[in-house]
Tab-separated table of C-alpha atoms in Angstrom:
chain	number	residue	atom	x	y	z
L	1281	MET	CA	-4.030	19.997	5.689
L	1282	ARG	CA	-0.915	17.867	5.876
L	1283	PRO	CA	-0.367	14.144	5.266
L	1284	ALA	CA	0.241	11.884	8.274
L	1285	VAL	CA	-1.258	14.397	10.714
L	1286	SER	CA	-4.247	13.603	12.929
L	1287	TYR	CA	-6.551	16.541	13.530
L	1288	ARG	CA	-8.998	16.917	16.413
L	1289	GLY	CA	-12.284	18.741	16.273
L	1290	VAL	CA	-16.018	18.314	16.209
L	1291	ALA	CA	-18.394	17.074	13.550
L	1292	THR	CA	-21.650	18.831	12.820
L	1293	ALA	CA	-24.166	18.133	10.066
L	1294	TYR	CA	-25.689	20.102	7.184
L	1295	ALA	CA	-28.115	19.466	4.357
L	1296	ALA	CA	-25.740	18.713	1.484
L	1297	GLY	CA	-28.464	18.744	-1.165
L	1298	ASP	CA	-27.038	17.341	-4.406
L	1299	GLY	CA	-23.516	17.222	-3.004
L	1300	SER	CA	-22.249	20.377	-4.685
L	1301	GLY	CA	-20.576	23.190	-2.762
L	1302	SER	CA	-18.057	26.014	-2.862
L	1303	CYS	CA	-15.453	23.766	-4.533
L	1304	LEU	CA	-17.730	23.933	-7.616
L	1305	TYR	CA	-17.440	20.278	-8.594
L	1306	GLY	CA	-21.172	20.114	-9.251
L	1307	ALA	CA	-23.732	17.511	-8.243
L	1308	SER	CA	-22.580	14.139	-6.945
L	1309	ASP	CA	-24.264	10.750	-6.676
L	1310	ASP	CA	-22.142	10.089	-3.587
L	1311	LEU	CA	-23.299	12.170	-0.632
L	1312	MET	CA	-20.504	11.065	1.691
L	1313	VAL	CA	-19.228	14.630	1.566
L	1314	ALA	CA	-18.230	17.360	3.980
L	1315	ALA	CA	-17.531	21.064	4.345
L	1316	MET	CA	-14.145	22.043	5.790
L	1317	ASN	CA	-13.658	24.872	8.288
L	1318	VAL	CA	-12.098	28.057	6.877
L	1319	THR	CA	-8.690	27.512	8.515
L	1320	ASP	CA	-8.191	23.998	7.139
L	1321	TYR	CA	-9.970	24.793	3.838
L	1322	GLU	CA	-7.000	27.067	3.066
L	1323	SER	CA	-8.586	28.931	0.162
L	1324	ALA	CA	-9.721	25.721	-1.583
L	1325	LYS	CA	-6.541	23.676	-0.991
L	1326	ALA	CA	-8.742	21.111	0.785
L	1327	CYS	CA	-11.113	20.742	-2.176
L	1328	GLY	CA	-11.418	17.152	-3.347
L	1329	ALA	CA	-9.458	15.753	-0.404
L	1330	TYR	CA	-10.560	12.422	1.036
L	1331	VAL	CA	-10.657	12.443	4.814
L	1332	LEU	CA	-10.976	9.557	7.276
L	1333	VAL	CA	-13.205	10.658	10.161
L	1334	ARG	CA	-13.284	8.736	13.453
L	1335	ALA	CA	-15.678	9.141	16.351
L	1336	ALA	CA	-14.712	8.350	19.936
L	1337	GLY	CA	-16.896	5.229	19.907
L	1338	GLY	CA	-14.848	3.678	17.096
L	1339	ALA	CA	-17.127	4.374	14.124
L	1340	ALA	CA	-15.285	5.651	11.064
L	1341	ILE	CA	-16.234	7.014	7.640
L	1342	THR	CA	-14.517	8.458	4.592
L	1343	VAL	CA	-15.776	11.747	3.171
L	1344	ARG	CA	-14.721	13.979	0.295
L	1345	ILE	CA	-14.335	17.707	0.876
L	1346	VAL	CA	-16.614	19.631	-1.500
L	1347	ASN	CA	-17.532	22.712	0.518
L	1348	GLU	CA	-16.326	25.356	2.951
L	1349	CYS	CA	-17.855	25.758	6.395
L	1350	PRO	CA	-17.798	29.463	7.309
L	1351	SER	CA	-17.520	30.928	10.799
L	1352	PRO	CA	-18.532	29.903	13.451
L	1353	CYS	CA	-16.978	26.635	12.221
L	1354	ALA	CA	-13.794	26.329	14.271
L	1355	PRO	CA	-10.374	24.986	13.242
L	1356	GLY	CA	-10.561	21.175	13.155
L	1357	GLN	CA	-14.319	21.175	12.613
L	1358	LEU	CA	-15.970	19.228	9.803
L	1359	ASP	CA	-19.541	19.905	8.739
L	1360	LEU	CA	-20.629	16.511	7.437
L	1361	SER	CA	-23.540	15.790	5.164
L	1362	ARG	CA	-26.448	14.477	7.205
L	1363	GLN	CA	-25.971	11.120	5.490
L	1364	ALA	CA	-22.334	10.951	6.608
L	1365	PHE	CA	-22.997	12.154	10.164
L	1366	ALA	CA	-25.694	9.500	10.607
L	1367	LYS	CA	-23.073	6.780	10.032
L	1368	LEU	CA	-21.106	8.050	13.036
L	1369	ALA	CA	-23.880	8.933	15.488
L	1370	ASP	CA	-27.539	9.774	15.850
L	1371	PRO	CA	-28.083	13.187	14.209
L	1372	SER	CA	-29.803	14.397	17.389
L	1373	VAL	CA	-26.336	14.471	19.026
L	1374	GLY	CA	-25.683	17.722	17.164
L	1375	ARG	CA	-21.933	18.025	17.860
L	1376	LEU	CA	-19.660	14.999	17.923
L	1377	PRO	CA	-15.985	14.929	19.013
L	1378	ILE	CA	-13.874	13.468	16.190
L	1379	THR	CA	-10.384	12.976	14.875
L	1380	TRP	CA	-9.674	13.092	11.156
L	1381	SER	CA	-6.760	12.652	8.778
L	1382	LEU	CA	-5.990	12.809	5.080
L	1383	LEU	CA	-6.497	9.656	2.998
L	1384	SER	CA	-5.010	8.561	-0.312
L	1385	PRO	CA	-7.768	6.162	-1.402
L	1386	ASP	CA	-7.986	3.445	-4.015
L	1387	LEU	CA	-9.846	5.609	-6.518
L	1388	PRO	CA	-11.244	4.503	-9.879
L	1389	GLY	CA	-10.810	6.754	-12.882
L	1390	THR	CA	-8.343	9.473	-13.724
L	1391	ILE	CA	-7.965	13.170	-13.079
L	1392	ALA	CA	-10.146	15.508	-15.135
L	1393	VAL	CA	-9.612	19.136	-16.114
L	1394	ARG	CA	-12.377	21.689	-16.627
L	1395	TYR	CA	-12.059	25.196	-18.038
L	1396	LYS	CA	-14.300	27.784	-16.399
L	1397	THR	CA	-17.224	29.483	-18.131
L	1398	GLY	CA	-15.895	32.340	-20.245
L	1399	SER	CA	-12.419	30.867	-20.661
L	1400	THR	CA	-10.581	31.706	-23.870
L	1401	LYS	CA	-6.958	31.831	-24.996
L	1402	TRP	CA	-6.798	35.345	-23.501
L	1403	TRP	CA	-8.132	34.470	-20.012
L	1404	CYS	CA	-8.926	31.177	-18.375
L	1405	GLY	CA	-9.802	29.473	-15.148
L	1406	ILE	CA	-8.732	25.838	-14.749
L	1407	GLN	CA	-10.177	23.319	-12.306
L	1408	VAL	CA	-8.738	19.915	-11.462
L	1409	ALA	CA	-11.172	17.188	-10.351
L	1410	GLY	CA	-11.213	13.460	-9.650
L	1411	HIS	CA	-7.797	13.530	-7.981
L	1412	ARG	CA	-6.798	10.925	-5.395
L	1413	ASN	CA	-4.695	13.377	-3.388
L	1414	PRO	CA	-5.245	17.097	-2.769
L	1415	VAL	CA	-3.830	19.374	-5.444
L	1416	ALA	CA	-1.091	21.661	-4.161
L	1417	ALA	CA	-0.254	23.525	-7.377
L	1418	LEU	CA	-1.095	23.910	-11.051
L	1419	GLU	CA	1.372	25.274	-13.564
L	1420	VAL	CA	1.137	26.158	-17.252
L	1421	ARG	CA	3.982	25.831	-19.722
L	1422	THR	CA	5.287	29.080	-21.154
L	1423	ALA	CA	8.166	29.981	-23.454
L	1424	ASP	CA	10.210	30.684	-20.322
L	1425	GLY	CA	9.299	27.500	-18.465
L	1426	TRP	CA	6.574	26.568	-16.011
L	1427	ARG	CA	4.411	29.283	-14.469
L	1428	ARG	CA	2.410	28.624	-11.308
L	1429	LEU	CA	-1.156	29.926	-11.387
L	1430	PRO	CA	-2.881	31.453	-8.345
L	1431	ARG	CA	-5.793	29.497	-6.881
L	1432	THR	CA	-9.106	31.104	-6.009
L	1433	ASP	CA	-11.201	30.203	-2.971
L	1434	TYR	CA	-13.789	28.788	-5.419
L	1435	ASN	CA	-11.274	26.169	-6.601
L	1436	TYR	CA	-10.116	27.437	-9.991
L	1437	PHE	CA	-6.562	28.332	-10.980
L	1438	LEU	CA	-6.573	31.584	-12.959
L	1439	SER	CA	-4.455	32.746	-15.870
L	1440	ALA	CA	-5.483	36.400	-15.997
L	1441	ASP	CA	-3.519	37.172	-19.179
L	1442	GLY	CA	-4.201	33.891	-20.955
L	1443	THR	CA	-0.684	32.513	-20.530
L	1444	GLY	CA	-0.771	28.750	-20.998
L	1445	CYS	CA	-4.505	28.496	-21.657
L	1446	GLY	CA	-5.003	25.386	-23.800
L	1447	GLY	CA	-1.382	24.303	-23.428
L	1448	ALA	CA	0.463	21.788	-21.291
L	1449	LEU	CA	-0.385	21.670	-17.590
L	1450	ARG	CA	1.621	20.393	-14.655
L	1451	ILE	CA	-0.366	19.323	-11.585
L	1452	THR	CA	1.343	18.730	-8.244
L	1453	ASP	CA	-0.215	16.976	-5.238
L	1454	VAL	CA	0.483	17.489	-1.518
L	1455	TYR	CA	3.017	14.631	-1.605
L	1456	GLY	CA	5.076	16.400	-4.270
L	1457	GLU	CA	4.185	14.162	-7.224
L	1458	ARG	CA	3.989	16.058	-10.514
L	1459	LEU	CA	1.849	14.986	-13.442
L	1460	THR	CA	2.134	16.649	-16.847
L	1461	VAL	CA	-0.827	16.620	-19.228
L	1462	ASP	CA	-1.226	18.055	-22.703
L	1463	GLY	CA	-3.916	18.210	-25.335
L	1464	ILE	CA	-6.574	19.684	-23.035
L	1465	ALA	CA	-8.248	22.262	-25.266
L	1466	VAL	CA	-10.027	25.348	-23.934
L	1467	ARG	CA	-13.578	23.973	-23.896
L	1468	PRO	CA	-15.490	25.793	-21.133
L	1469	ASP	CA	-17.673	23.712	-18.791
L	1470	VAL	CA	-16.515	20.377	-20.225
L	1471	SER	CA	-14.891	17.816	-17.940
L	1472	GLN	CA	-11.950	16.432	-19.902
L	1473	PRO	CA	-10.211	13.255	-18.663
L	1474	THR	CA	-6.422	13.362	-18.566
L	1475	GLY	CA	-5.680	9.629	-18.415
L	1476	VAL	CA	-3.401	10.101	-15.391
L	1477	GLN	CA	-3.825	9.807	-11.619
L	1478	PHE	CA	-1.668	10.444	-8.553
L	1479	ALA	CA	-0.065	7.483	-6.778
L	1480	ARG	CA	-1.453	6.124	-3.504
L	1481	HIS	CA	0.282	6.927	-0.237
């Protein structure tokens, strides 16, 4: 998913339940959410992205990507929550031609960091949430400089040998902005605010 690109596809609908999904953000009060097709999900790179979806008739909505839509979801396809789909068309339509593009919304609050269950100073998984723009990379500070962590398709960045766990983090968005945060202790399953947020674009 790239900024300033308009994608074409179809919208379908699914029962989003409590708004959680494969991005593992957990339950959400806001059910304006969607699942992204495998191609554009890009192994969780789409997680947390805000997307403007337009139907041919002119109706438009903003959704947040919280889930992955497996095959047969095609490239360009968005599986919207039933609540979101209903704002574009009658759910009986089933499949709706759409265009969609990445948004950089006016978002309250700051980015939060969560360490995965089982994280310690010897192994950790790190999740970034509440970000205005999609996260492109997460790095940890080491004695030799910054080290980029691999991202899983369930939206955690893993430090398999514990390097950097509990230390300074550098988070980069798809626009190239880098934010450095420190003082985030290894506290598994706790959402810890960072006090910083990406700029709007």
